[in-house]
PDB file of C-alpha atoms in Angstrom:
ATOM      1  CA  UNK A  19       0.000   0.000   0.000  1.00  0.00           C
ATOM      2  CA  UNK A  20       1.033   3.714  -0.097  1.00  0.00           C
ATOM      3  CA  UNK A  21       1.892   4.064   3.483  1.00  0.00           C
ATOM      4  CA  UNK A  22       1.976   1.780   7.031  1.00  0.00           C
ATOM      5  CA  UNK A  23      -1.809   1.135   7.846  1.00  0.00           C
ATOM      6  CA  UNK A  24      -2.579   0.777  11.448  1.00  0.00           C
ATOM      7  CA  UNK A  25      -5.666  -0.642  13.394  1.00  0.00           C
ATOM      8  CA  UNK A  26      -7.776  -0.093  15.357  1.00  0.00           C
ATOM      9  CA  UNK A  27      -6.778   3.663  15.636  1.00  0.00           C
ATOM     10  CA  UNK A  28      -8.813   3.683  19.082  1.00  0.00           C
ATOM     11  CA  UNK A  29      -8.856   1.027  21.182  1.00  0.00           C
ATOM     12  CA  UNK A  30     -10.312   1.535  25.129  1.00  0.00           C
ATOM     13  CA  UNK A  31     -10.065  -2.193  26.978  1.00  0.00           C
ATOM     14  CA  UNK A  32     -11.125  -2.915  30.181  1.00  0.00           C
ATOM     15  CA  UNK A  33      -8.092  -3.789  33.083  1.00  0.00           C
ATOM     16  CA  UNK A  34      -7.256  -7.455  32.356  1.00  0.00           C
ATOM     17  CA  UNK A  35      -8.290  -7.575  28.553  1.00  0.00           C
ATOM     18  CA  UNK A  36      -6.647  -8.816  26.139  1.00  0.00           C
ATOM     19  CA  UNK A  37      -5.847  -6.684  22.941  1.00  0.00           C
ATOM     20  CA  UNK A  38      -4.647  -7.159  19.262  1.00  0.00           C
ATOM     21  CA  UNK A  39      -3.474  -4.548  17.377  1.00  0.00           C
ATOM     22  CA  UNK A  40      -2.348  -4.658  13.753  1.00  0.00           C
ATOM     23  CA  UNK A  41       0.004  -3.430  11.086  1.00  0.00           C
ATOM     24  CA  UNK A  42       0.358  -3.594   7.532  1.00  0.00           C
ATOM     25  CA  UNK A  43       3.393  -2.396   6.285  1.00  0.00           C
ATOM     26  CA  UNK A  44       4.261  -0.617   2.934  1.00  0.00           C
ATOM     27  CA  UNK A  45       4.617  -3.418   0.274  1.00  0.00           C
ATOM     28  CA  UNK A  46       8.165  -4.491   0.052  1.00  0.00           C
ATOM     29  CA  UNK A  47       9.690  -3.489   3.717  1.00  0.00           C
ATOM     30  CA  UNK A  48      11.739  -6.011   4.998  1.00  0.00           C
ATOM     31  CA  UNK A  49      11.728  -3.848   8.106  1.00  0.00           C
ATOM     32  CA  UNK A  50       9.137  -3.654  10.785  1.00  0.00           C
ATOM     33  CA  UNK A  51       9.004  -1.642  13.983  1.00  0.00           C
ATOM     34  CA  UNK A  52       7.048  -1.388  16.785  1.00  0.00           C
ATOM     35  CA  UNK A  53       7.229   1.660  19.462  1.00  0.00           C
ATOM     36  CA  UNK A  54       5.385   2.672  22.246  1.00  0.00           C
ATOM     37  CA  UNK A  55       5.282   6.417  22.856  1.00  0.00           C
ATOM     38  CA  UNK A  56       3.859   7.973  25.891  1.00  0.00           C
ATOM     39  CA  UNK A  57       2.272  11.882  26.094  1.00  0.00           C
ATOM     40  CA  UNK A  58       5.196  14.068  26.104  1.00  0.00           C
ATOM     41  CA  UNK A  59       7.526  11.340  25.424  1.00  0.00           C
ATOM     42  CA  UNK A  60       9.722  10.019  22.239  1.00  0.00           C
ATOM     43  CA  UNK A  61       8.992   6.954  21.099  1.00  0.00           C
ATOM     44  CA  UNK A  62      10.046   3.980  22.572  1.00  0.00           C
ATOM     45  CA  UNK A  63      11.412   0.664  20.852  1.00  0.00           C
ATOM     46  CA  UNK A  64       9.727  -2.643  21.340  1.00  0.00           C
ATOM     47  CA  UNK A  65      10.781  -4.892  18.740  1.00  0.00           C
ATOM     48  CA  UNK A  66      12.104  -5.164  15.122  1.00  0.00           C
ATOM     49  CA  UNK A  67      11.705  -7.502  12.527  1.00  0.00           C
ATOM     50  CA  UNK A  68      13.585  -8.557   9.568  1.00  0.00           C
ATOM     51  CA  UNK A  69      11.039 -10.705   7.093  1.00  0.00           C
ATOM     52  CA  UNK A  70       9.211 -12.698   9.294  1.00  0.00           C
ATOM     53  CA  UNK A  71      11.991 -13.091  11.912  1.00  0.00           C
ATOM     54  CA  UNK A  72      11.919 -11.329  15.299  1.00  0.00           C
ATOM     55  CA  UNK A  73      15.723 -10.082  15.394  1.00  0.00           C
ATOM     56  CA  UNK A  74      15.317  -7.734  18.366  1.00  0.00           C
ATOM     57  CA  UNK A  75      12.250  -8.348  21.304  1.00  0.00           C
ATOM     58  CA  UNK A  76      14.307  -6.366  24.394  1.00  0.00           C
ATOM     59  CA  UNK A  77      12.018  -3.359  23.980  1.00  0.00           C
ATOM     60  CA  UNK A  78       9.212  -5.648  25.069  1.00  0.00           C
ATOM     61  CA  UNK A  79       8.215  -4.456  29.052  1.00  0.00           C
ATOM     62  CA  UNK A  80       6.985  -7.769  30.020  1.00  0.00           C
ATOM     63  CA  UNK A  81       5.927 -11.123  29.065  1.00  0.00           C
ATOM     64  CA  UNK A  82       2.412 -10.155  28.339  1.00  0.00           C
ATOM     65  CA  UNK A  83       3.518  -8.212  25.307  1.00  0.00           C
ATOM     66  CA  UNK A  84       3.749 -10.757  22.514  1.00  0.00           C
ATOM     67  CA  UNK A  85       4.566 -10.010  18.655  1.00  0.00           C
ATOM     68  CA  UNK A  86       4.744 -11.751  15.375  1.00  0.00           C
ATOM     69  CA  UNK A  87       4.748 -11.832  11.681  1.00  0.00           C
ATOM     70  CA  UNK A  88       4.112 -14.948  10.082  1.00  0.00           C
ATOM     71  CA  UNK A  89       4.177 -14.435   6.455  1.00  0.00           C
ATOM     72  CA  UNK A  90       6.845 -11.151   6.820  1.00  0.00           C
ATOM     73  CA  UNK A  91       4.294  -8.816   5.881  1.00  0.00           C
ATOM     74  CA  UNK A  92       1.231  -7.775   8.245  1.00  0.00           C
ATOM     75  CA  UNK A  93       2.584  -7.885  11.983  1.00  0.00           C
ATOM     76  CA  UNK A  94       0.270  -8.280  14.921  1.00  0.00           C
ATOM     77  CA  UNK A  95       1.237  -6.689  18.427  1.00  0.00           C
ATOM     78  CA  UNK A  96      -0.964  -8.772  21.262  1.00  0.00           C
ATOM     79  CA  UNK A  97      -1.005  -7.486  24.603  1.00  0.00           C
ATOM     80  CA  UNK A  98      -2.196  -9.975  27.289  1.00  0.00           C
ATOM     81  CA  UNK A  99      -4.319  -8.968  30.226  1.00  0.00           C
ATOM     82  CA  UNK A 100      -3.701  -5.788  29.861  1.00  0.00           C
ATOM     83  CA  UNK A 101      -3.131  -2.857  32.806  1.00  0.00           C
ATOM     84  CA  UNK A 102      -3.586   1.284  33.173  1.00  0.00           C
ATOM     85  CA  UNK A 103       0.181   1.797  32.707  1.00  0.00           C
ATOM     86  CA  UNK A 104      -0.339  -0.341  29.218  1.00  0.00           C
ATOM     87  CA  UNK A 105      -1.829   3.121  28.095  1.00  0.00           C
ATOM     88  CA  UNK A 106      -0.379   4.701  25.150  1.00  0.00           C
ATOM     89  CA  UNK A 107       0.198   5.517  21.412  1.00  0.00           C
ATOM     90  CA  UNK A 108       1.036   1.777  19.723  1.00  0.00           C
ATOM     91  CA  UNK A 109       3.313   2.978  16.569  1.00  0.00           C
ATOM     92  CA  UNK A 110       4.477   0.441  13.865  1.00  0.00           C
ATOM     93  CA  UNK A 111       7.160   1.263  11.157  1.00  0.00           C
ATOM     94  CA  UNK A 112       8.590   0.555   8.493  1.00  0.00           C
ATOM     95  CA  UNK A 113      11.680   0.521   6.386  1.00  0.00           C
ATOM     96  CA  UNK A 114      13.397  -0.563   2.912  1.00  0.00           C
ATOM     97  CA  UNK A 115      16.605  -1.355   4.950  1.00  0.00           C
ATOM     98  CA  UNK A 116      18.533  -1.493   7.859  1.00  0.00           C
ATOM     99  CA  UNK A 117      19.948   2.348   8.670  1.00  0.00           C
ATOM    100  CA  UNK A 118      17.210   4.179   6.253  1.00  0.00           C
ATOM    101  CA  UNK A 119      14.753   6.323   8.032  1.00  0.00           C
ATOM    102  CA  UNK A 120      11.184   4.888   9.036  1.00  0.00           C
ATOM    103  CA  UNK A 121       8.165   5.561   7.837  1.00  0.00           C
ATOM    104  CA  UNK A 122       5.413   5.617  10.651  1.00  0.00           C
ATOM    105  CA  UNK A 123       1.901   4.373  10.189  1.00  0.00           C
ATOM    106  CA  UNK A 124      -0.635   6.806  12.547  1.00  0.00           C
ATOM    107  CA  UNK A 125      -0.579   4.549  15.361  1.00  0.00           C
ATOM    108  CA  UNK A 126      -3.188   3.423  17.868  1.00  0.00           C
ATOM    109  CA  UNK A 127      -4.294   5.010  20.962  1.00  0.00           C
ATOM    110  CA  UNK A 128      -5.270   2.171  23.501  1.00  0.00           C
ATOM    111  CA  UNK A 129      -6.816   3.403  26.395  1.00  0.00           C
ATOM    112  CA  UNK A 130      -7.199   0.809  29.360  1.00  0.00           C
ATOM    113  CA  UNK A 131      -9.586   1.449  32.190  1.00  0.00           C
TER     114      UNK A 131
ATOM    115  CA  UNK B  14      22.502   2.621  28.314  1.00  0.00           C
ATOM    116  CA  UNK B  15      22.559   4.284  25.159  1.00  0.00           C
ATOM    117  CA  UNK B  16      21.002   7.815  25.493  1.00  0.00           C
ATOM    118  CA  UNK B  17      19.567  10.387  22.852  1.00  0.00           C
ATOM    119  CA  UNK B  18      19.131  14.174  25.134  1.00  0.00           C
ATOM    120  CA  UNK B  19      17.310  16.688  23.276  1.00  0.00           C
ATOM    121  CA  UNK B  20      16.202  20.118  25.041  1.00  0.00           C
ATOM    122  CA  UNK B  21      12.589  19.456  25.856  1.00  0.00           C
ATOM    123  CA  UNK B  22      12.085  23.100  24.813  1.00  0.00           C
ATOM    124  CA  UNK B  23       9.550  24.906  24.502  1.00  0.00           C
ATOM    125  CA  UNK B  24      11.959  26.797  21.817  1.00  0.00           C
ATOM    126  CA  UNK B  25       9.991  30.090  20.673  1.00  0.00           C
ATOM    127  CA  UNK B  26      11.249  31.732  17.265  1.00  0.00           C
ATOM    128  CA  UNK B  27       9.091  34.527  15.507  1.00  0.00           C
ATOM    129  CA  UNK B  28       8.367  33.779  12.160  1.00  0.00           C
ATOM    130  CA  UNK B  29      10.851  34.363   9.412  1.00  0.00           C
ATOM    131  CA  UNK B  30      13.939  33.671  12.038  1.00  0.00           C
ATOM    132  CA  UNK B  31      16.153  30.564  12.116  1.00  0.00           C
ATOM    133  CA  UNK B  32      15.324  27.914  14.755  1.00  0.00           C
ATOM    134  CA  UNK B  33      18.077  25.911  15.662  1.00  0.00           C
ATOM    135  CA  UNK B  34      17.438  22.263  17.618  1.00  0.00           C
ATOM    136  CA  UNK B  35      20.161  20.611  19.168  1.00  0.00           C
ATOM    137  CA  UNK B  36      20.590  16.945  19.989  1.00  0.00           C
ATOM    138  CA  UNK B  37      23.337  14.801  21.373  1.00  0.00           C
ATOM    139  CA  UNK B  38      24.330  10.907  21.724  1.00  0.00           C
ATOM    140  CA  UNK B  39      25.944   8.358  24.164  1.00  0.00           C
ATOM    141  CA  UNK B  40      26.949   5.437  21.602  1.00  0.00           C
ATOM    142  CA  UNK B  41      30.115   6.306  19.938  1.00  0.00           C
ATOM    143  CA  UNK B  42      28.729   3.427  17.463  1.00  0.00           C
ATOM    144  CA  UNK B  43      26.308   5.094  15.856  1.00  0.00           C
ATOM    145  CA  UNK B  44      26.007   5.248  11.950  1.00  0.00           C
ATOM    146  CA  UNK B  45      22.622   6.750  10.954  1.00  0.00           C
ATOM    147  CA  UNK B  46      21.026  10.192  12.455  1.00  0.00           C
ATOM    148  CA  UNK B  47      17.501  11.520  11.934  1.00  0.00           C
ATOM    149  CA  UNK B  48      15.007  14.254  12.598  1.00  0.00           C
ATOM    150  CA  UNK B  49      11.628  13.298  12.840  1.00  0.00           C
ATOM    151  CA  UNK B  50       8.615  16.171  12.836  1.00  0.00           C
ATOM    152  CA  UNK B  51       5.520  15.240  14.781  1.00  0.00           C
ATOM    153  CA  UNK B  52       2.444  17.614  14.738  1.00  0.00           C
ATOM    154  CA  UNK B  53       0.269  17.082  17.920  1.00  0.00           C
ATOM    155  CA  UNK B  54      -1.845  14.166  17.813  1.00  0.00           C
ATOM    156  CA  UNK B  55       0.200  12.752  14.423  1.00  0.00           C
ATOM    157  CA  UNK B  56       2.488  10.437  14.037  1.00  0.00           C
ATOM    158  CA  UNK B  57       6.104  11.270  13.418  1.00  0.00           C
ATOM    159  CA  UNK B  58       7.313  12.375   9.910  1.00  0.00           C
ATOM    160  CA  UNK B  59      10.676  11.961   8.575  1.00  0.00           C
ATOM    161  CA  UNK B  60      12.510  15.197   7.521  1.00  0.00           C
ATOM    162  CA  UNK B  61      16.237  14.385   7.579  1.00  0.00           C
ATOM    163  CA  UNK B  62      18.558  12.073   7.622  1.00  0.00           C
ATOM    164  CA  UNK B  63      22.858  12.726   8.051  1.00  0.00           C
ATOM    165  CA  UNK B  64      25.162   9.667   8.076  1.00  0.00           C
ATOM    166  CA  UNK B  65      28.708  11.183   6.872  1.00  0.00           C
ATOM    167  CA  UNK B  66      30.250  14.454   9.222  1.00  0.00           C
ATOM    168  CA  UNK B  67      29.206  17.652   7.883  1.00  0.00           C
ATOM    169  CA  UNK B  68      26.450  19.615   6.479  1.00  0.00           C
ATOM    170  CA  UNK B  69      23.350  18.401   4.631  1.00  0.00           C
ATOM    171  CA  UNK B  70      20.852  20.547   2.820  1.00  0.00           C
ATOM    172  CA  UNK B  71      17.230  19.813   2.023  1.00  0.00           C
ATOM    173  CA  UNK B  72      15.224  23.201   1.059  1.00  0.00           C
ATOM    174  CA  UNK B  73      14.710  25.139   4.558  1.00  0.00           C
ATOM    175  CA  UNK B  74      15.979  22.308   6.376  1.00  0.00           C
ATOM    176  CA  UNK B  75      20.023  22.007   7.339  1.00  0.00           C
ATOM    177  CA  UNK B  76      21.441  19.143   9.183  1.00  0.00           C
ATOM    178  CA  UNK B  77      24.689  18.944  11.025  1.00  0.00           C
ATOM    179  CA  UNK B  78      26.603  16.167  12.406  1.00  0.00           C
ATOM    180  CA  UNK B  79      29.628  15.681  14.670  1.00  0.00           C
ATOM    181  CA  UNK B  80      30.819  12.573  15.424  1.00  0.00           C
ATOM    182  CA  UNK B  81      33.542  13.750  17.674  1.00  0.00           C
ATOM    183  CA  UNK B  82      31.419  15.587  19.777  1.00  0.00           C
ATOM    184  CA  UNK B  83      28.235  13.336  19.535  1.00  0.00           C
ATOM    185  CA  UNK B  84      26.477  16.135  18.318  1.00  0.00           C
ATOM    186  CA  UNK B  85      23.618  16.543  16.105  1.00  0.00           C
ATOM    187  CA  UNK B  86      21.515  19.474  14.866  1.00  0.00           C
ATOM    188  CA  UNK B  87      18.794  20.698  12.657  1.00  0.00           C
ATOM    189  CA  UNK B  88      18.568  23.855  11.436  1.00  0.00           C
ATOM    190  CA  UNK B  89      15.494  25.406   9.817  1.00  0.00           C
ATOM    191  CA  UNK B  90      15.432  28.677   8.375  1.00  0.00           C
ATOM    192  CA  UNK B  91      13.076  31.594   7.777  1.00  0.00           C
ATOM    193  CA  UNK B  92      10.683  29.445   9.932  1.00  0.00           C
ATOM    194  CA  UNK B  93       6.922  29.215   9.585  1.00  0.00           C
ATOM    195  CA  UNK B  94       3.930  29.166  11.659  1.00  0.00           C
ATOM    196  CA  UNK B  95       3.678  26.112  10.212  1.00  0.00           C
ATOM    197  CA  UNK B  96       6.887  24.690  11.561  1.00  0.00           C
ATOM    198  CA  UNK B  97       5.666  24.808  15.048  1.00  0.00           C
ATOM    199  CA  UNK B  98       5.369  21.208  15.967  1.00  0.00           C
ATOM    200  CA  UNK B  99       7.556  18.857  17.907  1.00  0.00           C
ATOM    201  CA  UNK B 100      11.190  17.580  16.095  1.00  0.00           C
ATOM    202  CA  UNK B 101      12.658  14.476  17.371  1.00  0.00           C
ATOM    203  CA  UNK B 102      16.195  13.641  17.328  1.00  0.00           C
ATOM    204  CA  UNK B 103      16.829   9.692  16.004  1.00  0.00           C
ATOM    205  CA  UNK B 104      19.914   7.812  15.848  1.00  0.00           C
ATOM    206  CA  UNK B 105      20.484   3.917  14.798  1.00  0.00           C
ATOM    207  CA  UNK B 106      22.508   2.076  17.614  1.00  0.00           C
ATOM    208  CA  UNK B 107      24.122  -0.751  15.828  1.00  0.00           C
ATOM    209  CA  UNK B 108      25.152  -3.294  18.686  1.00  0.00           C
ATOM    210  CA  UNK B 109      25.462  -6.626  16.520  1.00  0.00           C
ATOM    211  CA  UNK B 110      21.613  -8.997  16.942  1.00  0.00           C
ATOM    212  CA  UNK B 111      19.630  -5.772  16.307  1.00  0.00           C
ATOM    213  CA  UNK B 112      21.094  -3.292  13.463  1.00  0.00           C
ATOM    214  CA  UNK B 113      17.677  -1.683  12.872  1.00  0.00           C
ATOM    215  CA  UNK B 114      16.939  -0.088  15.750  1.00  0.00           C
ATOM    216  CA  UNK B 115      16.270   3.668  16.611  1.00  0.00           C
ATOM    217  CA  UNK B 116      16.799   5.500  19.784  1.00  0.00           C
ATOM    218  CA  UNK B 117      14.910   8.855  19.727  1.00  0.00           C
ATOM    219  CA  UNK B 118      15.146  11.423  22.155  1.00  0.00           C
ATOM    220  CA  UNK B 119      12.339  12.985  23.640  1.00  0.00           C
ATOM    221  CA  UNK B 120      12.015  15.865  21.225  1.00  0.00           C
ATOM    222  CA  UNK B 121      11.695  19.370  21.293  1.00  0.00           C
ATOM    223  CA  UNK B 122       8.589  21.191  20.966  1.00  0.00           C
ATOM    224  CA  UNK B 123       9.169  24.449  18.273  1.00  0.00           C
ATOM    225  CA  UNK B 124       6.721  27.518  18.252  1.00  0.00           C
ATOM    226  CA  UNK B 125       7.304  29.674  15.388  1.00  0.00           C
ATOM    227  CA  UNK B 126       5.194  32.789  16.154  1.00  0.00           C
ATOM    228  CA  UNK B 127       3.330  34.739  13.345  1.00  0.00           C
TER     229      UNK B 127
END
């Protein structure tokens, strides 16, 4: 597609939920990214992947956050029983290559209460 | 840790004046260096991007890089209203497993008054 397509863009779950949220990078980027950015804050790195392996997962605050991408195209981040500090801007990227610039998709606002 | 520090700002420039943003790095390592614009409530947008020591040009926008000093900056001149957002500082950490990944900084938040 033209650009990174996120989804849901809103997402409000209740405390102890569990959530999906999706990405479909642009066509061809080997390179996938998922940050987690906070009001006020920069964004911060969860995991990478190259193709359909996970290279990098250290970004990843705890074992409830789970992420994959089977075929090495649409990535899905899963977030297991989730909690209020959970709360943020979800943002997937992608890239060509290693060491080029991302582009972002618009991200998704979950909301847990 | 590797660290990206950016002045959190706000940095207030009237319009028509050169705003000058400022960021530096921990990880001597580091190869690729970007500015990222992000308007309130958007996602971020990339402007720049510097891997060699110098000066790059892109229309209004000028980045600079030092690799002996860490430093990085973006300069944007005769600045716009529509300017004002926040510009993050990005820089690739290349520690072996994971060559892909970005450190940003927190950013700083630009007002370009009319």
């Amino acid at each position: 597609g033209a650009g990174v397509s996120q989804s849901p863009r809103y997402k409000v779950a209740k405390r102890g939920q569990d959530v999906a949220l999706r990405c479909d990078p642009i066509s061809g980027h080997v390179s996938l990214f998922w940050y987690q950015q906070a009001l006020g804050q920069g964004p911060e790195f969860l995991t990478y992947f190259q193709n359909e392996a996970q290279l990098d997962k250290s970004g990843l605050p705890s074992d409830r956050f789970f992420a994959e991408r089977p075929e090495g195209s649409v990535s899905t981040l899963k977030i297991q029983r989730t909690q209020q500090e959970d709360s943020a801007v979800y943002l997937c990227a992608s890239s060509p290559q290693v060491y080029y610039g991302y582009t972002f998709g618009s991200g998704t606002r979950l909301t847990v209460v | 840790q590797k660290e990206v520090e950016q002045n959190s700002g706000p940095l207030s420039v009237p319009e028509g004046a050169i705003a000058s943003l400022n960021c530096t790095y921990s990880d001597r390592g580091s190869q690729s260096f970007f500015w990222y614009r992000q308007y309130s409530g958007k996602s971020p947008e990339l402007i720049m991007s510097i891997y060699s020591n110098g000066d790059k040009e892109d229309g209004r926008f000028t980045a600079q890089l030092n690799k002996a000093s860490q430093y990085v900056s973006l300069l944007i001149r005769d600045s716009q209203p529509s300017d004002s957002a926040t510009y993050l500082c990005a820089v690739n950490i290349d520690y072996g497993g994971s060559q892909g990944n970005l450190i940003f900084g927190k950013g700083t938040k630009l007002s370009v008054k009319p």
